Amino acid sequence: MREERIVRGYRHRNSYTGIIALLLLIIFVLCGIIVYMASNYKKAVTANVDISSTQMVSEYTEEQKRLIEEANQWYLRLVNPDNPLPENYSVEVSEIKPKYSNYVGLKFDSRAVDALNSMCEAAEKDGVSLLVISGYRSIQKQTELFNNKVNNLIRDGYNEADAIAAAATVVARPGTSEHNLGLAVDFNTDQEWFENTKEFKWLSENAANYGFILRYPKDKYSITKITYEPWHYRYVGVEHAKEMKRLDMCLEEYIEYLKKGGSK
Ligand SMILES: [Zn+2]
């Protein structure tokens, strides 16, 4: 009896080990299958993404590709509080014709200064006098203006953090002003009544023909985050100035439009 029990016990143990081994084998095989399927799925997904993105690029027409590249051109460079210029940004600038400058030495991007002078000349022929009161301003100069404003506010009793925040509402932070880029000018006055002048009317009708746009229109404040400035004009080139006017888009909207190959 005793011997038989021992033998039976041995047999039991033997079959348990067999079942456990079988279960382990099944688990092992299942894991293998899962890992294999997962890696294949990942490959398939990556391949799909690759295929669809190549398809997208090759589906663009030549014209769409050209528009996408245009968005990176110097004359369409976007400068605003979200897209500041690097601290060491430099650009070649030339003097604006003295007869169209409020004071001697006002400068503009050398690549676009002729367009600016031509526009002022054409206005003059139409009996309209455009006088540039602000042109290119270096980032160093902008820093100086900004710091002066901050210091004045601190003298008026603001703490430093509040002074910086308050200064930024009236003077652009260094690198965030289009004047630092060299492609923006202010005409005649920085007061809103400028919109009631014949100069403003002339600019509204003709600026695009010389490659200039009204950069901060009244109805685009929600996008530009800059209050209406009827005196501030930006050079973007004739083609784009005309297109922006036709599409009624501000620069932020227009650049997004170009990046999509010219679709809204
Ligand atoms: Zn300005």
Short mmCIF file of C-alpha atoms and ligand atoms in Angstrom, two decimals:
data_model
loop_
_atom_site.label_atom_id
_atom_site.label_comp_id
_atom_site.label_asym_id
_atom_site.label_seq_id
_atom_site.Cartn_x
_atom_site.Cartn_y
_atom_site.Cartn_z
CA MET A 1 0.00 0.00 0.00
CA ARG A 2 2.62 2.44 1.06
CA GLU A 3 4.69 1.73 -2.00
CA GLU A 4 1.66 2.13 -4.28
CA ARG A 5 0.85 5.58 -2.76
CA ILE A 6 4.38 6.71 -3.39
CA VAL A 7 4.21 5.58 -6.99
CA ARG A 8 0.81 7.28 -7.49
CA GLY A 9 2.18 10.48 -5.92
CA TYR A 10 5.10 10.36 -8.28
CA ARG A 11 2.76 9.89 -11.24
CA HIS A 12 0.62 12.86 -10.11
CA ARG A 13 3.65 15.11 -9.80
CA ASN A 14 4.80 13.95 -13.19
CA SER A 15 1.52 14.92 -14.93
CA TYR A 16 1.40 18.34 -13.12
CA THR A 17 4.86 19.16 -14.44
CA GLY A 18 3.70 18.15 -17.92
CA ILE A 19 0.65 20.45 -17.79
CA ILE A 20 2.69 23.39 -16.48
CA ALA A 21 5.28 22.86 -19.19
CA LEU A 22 2.54 22.75 -21.82
CA LEU A 23 0.93 25.95 -20.45
CA LEU A 24 4.30 27.71 -20.44
CA LEU A 25 4.87 26.61 -24.02
CA ILE A 26 1.45 27.95 -25.08
CA ILE A 27 2.09 31.28 -23.31
CA PHE A 28 5.52 31.49 -24.90
CA VAL A 29 4.14 30.83 -28.39
CA LEU A 30 1.29 33.35 -27.87
CA CYS A 31 3.76 36.01 -26.72
CA GLY A 32 5.85 35.32 -29.79
CA ILE A 33 2.84 35.73 -32.07
CA ILE A 34 1.81 38.99 -30.36
CA VAL A 35 5.31 40.48 -30.60
CA TYR A 36 5.56 39.46 -34.26
CA MET A 37 2.16 40.94 -35.13
CA ALA A 38 2.88 44.16 -33.24
CA SER A 39 6.17 44.76 -35.05
CA ASN A 40 4.57 44.03 -38.41
CA TYR A 41 1.71 46.42 -37.63
CA LYS A 42 4.18 49.18 -36.73
CA LYS A 43 6.07 48.61 -39.98
CA ALA A 44 2.82 48.76 -41.93
CA VAL A 45 1.76 52.01 -40.22
CA THR A 46 5.15 53.65 -40.85
CA ALA A 47 5.10 52.50 -44.46
CA ASN A 48 1.61 53.94 -44.89
CA VAL A 49 2.65 57.31 -43.46
CA ASP A 50 5.66 57.38 -45.78
CA ILE A 51 3.56 56.51 -48.78
CA SER A 52 0.87 59.07 -48.03
CA SER A 53 3.35 61.91 -47.34
CA THR A 54 5.25 61.20 -50.58
CA GLN A 55 1.94 61.08 -52.35
CA MET A 56 1.01 64.46 -50.85
CA VAL A 57 4.26 66.07 -51.99
CA SER A 58 4.06 64.61 -55.48
CA GLU A 59 0.39 65.56 -55.76
CA TYR A 60 1.22 69.27 -55.48
CA THR A 61 1.28 71.07 -58.78
CA GLU A 62 4.37 73.06 -59.76
CA GLU A 63 2.51 76.25 -58.88
CA GLN A 64 1.60 74.95 -55.43
CA LYS A 65 5.21 73.95 -54.79
CA ARG A 66 6.31 77.43 -55.83
CA LEU A 67 3.86 79.04 -53.38
CA ILE A 68 5.07 76.80 -50.53
CA GLU A 69 8.65 77.91 -51.24
CA GLU A 70 7.60 81.55 -51.48
CA ALA A 71 6.48 81.43 -47.84
CA ASN A 72 10.17 81.19 -46.88
CA GLN A 73 11.34 84.21 -48.86
CA TRP A 74 12.90 87.20 -47.07
CA TYR A 75 10.08 89.55 -48.12
CA LEU A 76 7.47 87.37 -46.45
CA ARG A 77 9.31 86.88 -43.18
CA LEU A 78 6.83 86.96 -40.35
CA VAL A 79 7.85 89.04 -37.34
CA ASN A 80 5.52 89.40 -34.40
CA PRO A 81 5.58 88.68 -30.65
CA ASP A 82 5.34 84.93 -31.40
CA ASN A 83 8.01 85.06 -34.11
CA PRO A 84 10.82 87.33 -32.89
CA LEU A 85 14.00 87.95 -34.84
CA PRO A 86 17.21 86.49 -33.43
CA GLU A 87 19.19 88.94 -31.30
CA ASN A 88 22.03 89.01 -33.84
CA TYR A 89 19.74 89.64 -36.83
CA SER A 90 21.35 91.93 -39.35
CA VAL A 91 20.22 93.22 -42.71
CA GLU A 92 21.74 95.46 -45.34
CA VAL A 93 19.91 98.78 -45.32
CA SER A 94 20.00 101.90 -47.51
CA GLU A 95 18.90 105.46 -46.96
CA ILE A 96 15.43 106.41 -48.09
CA LYS A 97 15.42 109.43 -50.46
CA PRO A 98 15.74 112.48 -48.16
CA LYS A 99 12.74 114.23 -49.74
CA TYR A 100 10.50 111.37 -48.53
CA SER A 101 12.12 111.12 -45.08
CA ASN A 102 11.10 113.04 -42.01
CA TYR A 103 14.77 113.29 -41.07
CA VAL A 104 18.02 112.43 -42.78
CA GLY A 105 19.30 108.92 -42.29
CA LEU A 106 16.04 106.96 -42.26
CA LYS A 107 16.78 103.55 -43.73
CA PHE A 108 15.03 100.60 -45.35
CA ASP A 109 16.05 97.10 -46.53
CA SER A 110 18.37 97.68 -49.53
CA ARG A 111 16.51 95.07 -51.58
CA ALA A 112 13.23 96.98 -51.30
CA VAL A 113 14.26 100.62 -50.91
CA ASP A 114 13.71 101.34 -54.63
CA ALA A 115 10.12 100.13 -54.37
CA LEU A 116 9.57 102.47 -51.42
CA ASN A 117 11.09 105.48 -53.19
CA SER A 118 9.08 104.72 -56.35
CA MET A 119 5.86 104.57 -54.38
CA CYS A 120 6.54 107.92 -52.70
CA GLU A 121 7.41 109.41 -56.10
CA ALA A 122 4.21 108.12 -57.70
CA ALA A 123 2.18 109.54 -54.80
CA GLU A 124 3.92 112.88 -55.21
CA LYS A 125 2.94 112.94 -58.90
CA ASP A 126 -0.66 112.42 -57.80
CA GLY A 127 -0.38 115.38 -55.42
CA VAL A 128 -0.10 113.20 -52.32
CA SER A 129 2.82 113.61 -49.96
CA LEU A 130 4.06 110.51 -48.22
CA LEU A 131 6.64 111.22 -45.57
CA VAL A 132 8.39 108.33 -43.82
CA ILE A 133 8.56 109.06 -40.08
CA SER A 134 9.94 105.67 -39.07
CA GLY A 135 11.83 103.04 -41.04
CA TYR A 136 14.48 100.51 -40.09
CA ARG A 137 15.31 100.33 -36.40
CA SER A 138 18.11 98.05 -35.22
CA ILE A 139 17.41 95.56 -32.44
CA GLN A 140 19.95 97.45 -30.30
CA LYS A 141 17.96 100.66 -30.79
CA GLN A 142 14.73 98.79 -30.01
CA THR A 143 16.31 97.45 -26.82
CA GLU A 144 17.28 100.99 -25.84
CA LEU A 145 13.73 102.28 -26.43
CA PHE A 146 12.25 99.38 -24.52
CA ASN A 147 14.60 99.74 -21.56
CA ASN A 148 14.00 103.51 -21.40
CA LYS A 149 10.27 102.87 -21.20
CA VAL A 150 10.76 100.26 -18.47
CA ASN A 151 13.01 102.60 -16.46
CA ASN A 152 10.52 105.47 -16.73
CA LEU A 153 7.76 103.22 -15.43
CA ILE A 154 9.92 102.02 -12.55
CA ARG A 155 10.58 105.68 -11.69
CA ASP A 156 6.79 106.18 -11.72
CA GLY A 157 6.47 103.51 -9.02
CA TYR A 158 5.98 100.26 -10.98
CA ASN A 159 7.86 97.16 -9.83
CA GLU A 160 10.16 95.64 -12.47
CA ALA A 161 7.85 92.84 -13.66
CA ASP A 162 4.86 95.19 -14.01
CA ALA A 163 7.02 97.82 -15.71
CA ILE A 164 8.20 95.29 -18.32
CA ALA A 165 4.65 94.09 -18.99
CA ALA A 166 3.31 97.65 -19.25
CA ALA A 167 6.20 98.77 -21.48
CA ALA A 168 5.47 95.91 -23.90
CA THR A 169 1.98 97.29 -24.53
CA VAL A 170 3.41 100.53 -25.98
CA VAL A 171 6.90 99.64 -27.23
CA ALA A 172 7.49 96.36 -29.05
CA ARG A 173 9.88 94.00 -27.30
CA PRO A 174 13.28 93.92 -29.06
CA GLY A 175 13.17 91.68 -32.14
CA THR A 176 9.38 91.59 -32.35
CA SER A 177 8.91 94.82 -34.31
CA GLU A 178 8.72 94.77 -38.10
CA HIS A 179 10.84 97.92 -38.00
CA ASN A 180 13.70 95.69 -36.76
CA LEU A 181 13.30 93.67 -39.96
CA GLY A 182 13.84 96.71 -42.18
CA LEU A 183 10.72 96.13 -44.28
CA ALA A 184 8.24 98.39 -42.50
CA VAL A 185 7.61 102.13 -42.58
CA ASP A 186 5.31 104.53 -40.79
CA PHE A 187 3.92 107.36 -42.90
CA ASN A 188 3.18 110.94 -41.85
CA THR A 189 1.82 110.42 -38.31
CA ASP A 190 1.19 107.67 -35.80
CA GLN A 191 -2.32 108.92 -35.07
CA GLU A 192 -5.52 107.19 -36.13
CA TRP A 193 -6.88 110.27 -37.94
CA PHE A 194 -4.40 109.35 -40.69
CA GLU A 195 -7.12 107.07 -42.06
CA ASN A 196 -9.14 110.17 -43.01
CA THR A 197 -6.39 111.70 -45.14
CA LYS A 198 -5.95 111.61 -48.91
CA GLU A 199 -2.56 109.97 -48.26
CA PHE A 200 -4.26 107.00 -46.62
CA LYS A 201 -6.81 106.82 -49.43
CA TRP A 202 -4.01 106.84 -52.00
CA LEU A 203 -2.13 104.09 -50.15
CA SER A 204 -5.27 101.95 -49.92
CA GLU A 205 -5.66 102.16 -53.68
CA ASN A 206 -2.03 102.00 -54.81
CA ALA A 207 0.33 100.53 -52.20
CA ALA A 208 -0.12 96.95 -53.47
CA ASN A 209 1.16 97.99 -56.92
CA TYR A 210 4.51 98.75 -55.26
CA GLY A 211 4.53 95.66 -53.05
CA PHE A 212 3.25 97.23 -49.82
CA ILE A 213 0.42 96.18 -47.52
CA LEU A 214 -1.41 97.78 -44.62
CA ARG A 215 0.03 95.45 -42.01
CA TYR A 216 -2.40 95.87 -39.10
CA PRO A 217 -5.90 96.36 -40.48
CA LYS A 218 -8.75 97.20 -38.14
CA ASP A 219 -10.65 93.97 -38.76
CA LYS A 220 -7.62 91.68 -38.30
CA TYR A 221 -6.81 92.56 -34.71
CA SER A 222 -7.90 89.13 -33.45
CA ILE A 223 -5.16 87.59 -35.61
CA THR A 224 -2.35 90.17 -35.58
CA LYS A 225 -2.88 91.08 -31.90
CA ILE A 226 -1.69 94.58 -32.85
CA THR A 227 -4.16 97.44 -32.74
CA TYR A 228 -5.11 99.18 -35.97
CA GLU A 229 -2.22 101.20 -37.41
CA PRO A 230 -3.33 103.02 -40.58
CA TRP A 231 0.19 104.49 -40.94
CA HIS A 232 2.23 101.25 -40.82
CA TYR A 233 3.06 99.64 -44.19
CA ARG A 234 5.04 96.49 -44.85
CA TYR A 235 6.86 95.42 -48.01
CA VAL A 236 5.98 91.89 -49.21
CA GLY A 237 6.58 92.23 -52.96
CA VAL A 238 4.08 93.15 -55.67
CA GLU A 239 2.74 89.65 -56.35
CA HIS A 240 1.93 88.95 -52.71
CA ALA A 241 0.66 92.43 -51.88
CA LYS A 242 -1.89 92.12 -54.69
CA GLU A 243 -2.86 88.59 -53.67
CA MET A 244 -3.29 89.54 -50.02
CA LYS A 245 -5.52 92.42 -51.05
CA ARG A 246 -7.59 90.19 -53.33
CA LEU A 247 -7.96 87.52 -50.65
CA ASP A 248 -8.42 90.05 -47.83
CA MET A 249 -5.80 88.32 -45.70
CA CYS A 250 -3.30 89.70 -43.22
CA LEU A 251 0.27 88.37 -43.28
CA GLU A 252 -0.32 85.69 -40.63
CA GLU A 253 -3.27 84.28 -42.60
CA TYR A 254 -1.52 84.59 -45.95
CA ILE A 255 1.59 82.69 -44.87
CA GLU A 256 -0.56 79.79 -43.63
CA TYR A 257 -2.37 79.90 -46.97
CA LEU A 258 0.92 79.73 -48.91
CA LYS A 259 2.24 76.87 -46.78
CA LYS A 260 -0.79 74.86 -47.87
CA GLY A 261 0.11 75.48 -51.50
CA GLY A 262 -2.34 78.32 -51.85
CA SER A 263 -5.49 76.87 -50.35
CA LYS A 264 -7.60 78.17 -47.49
ZN ZN B 1 5.31 101.05 -37.59
#
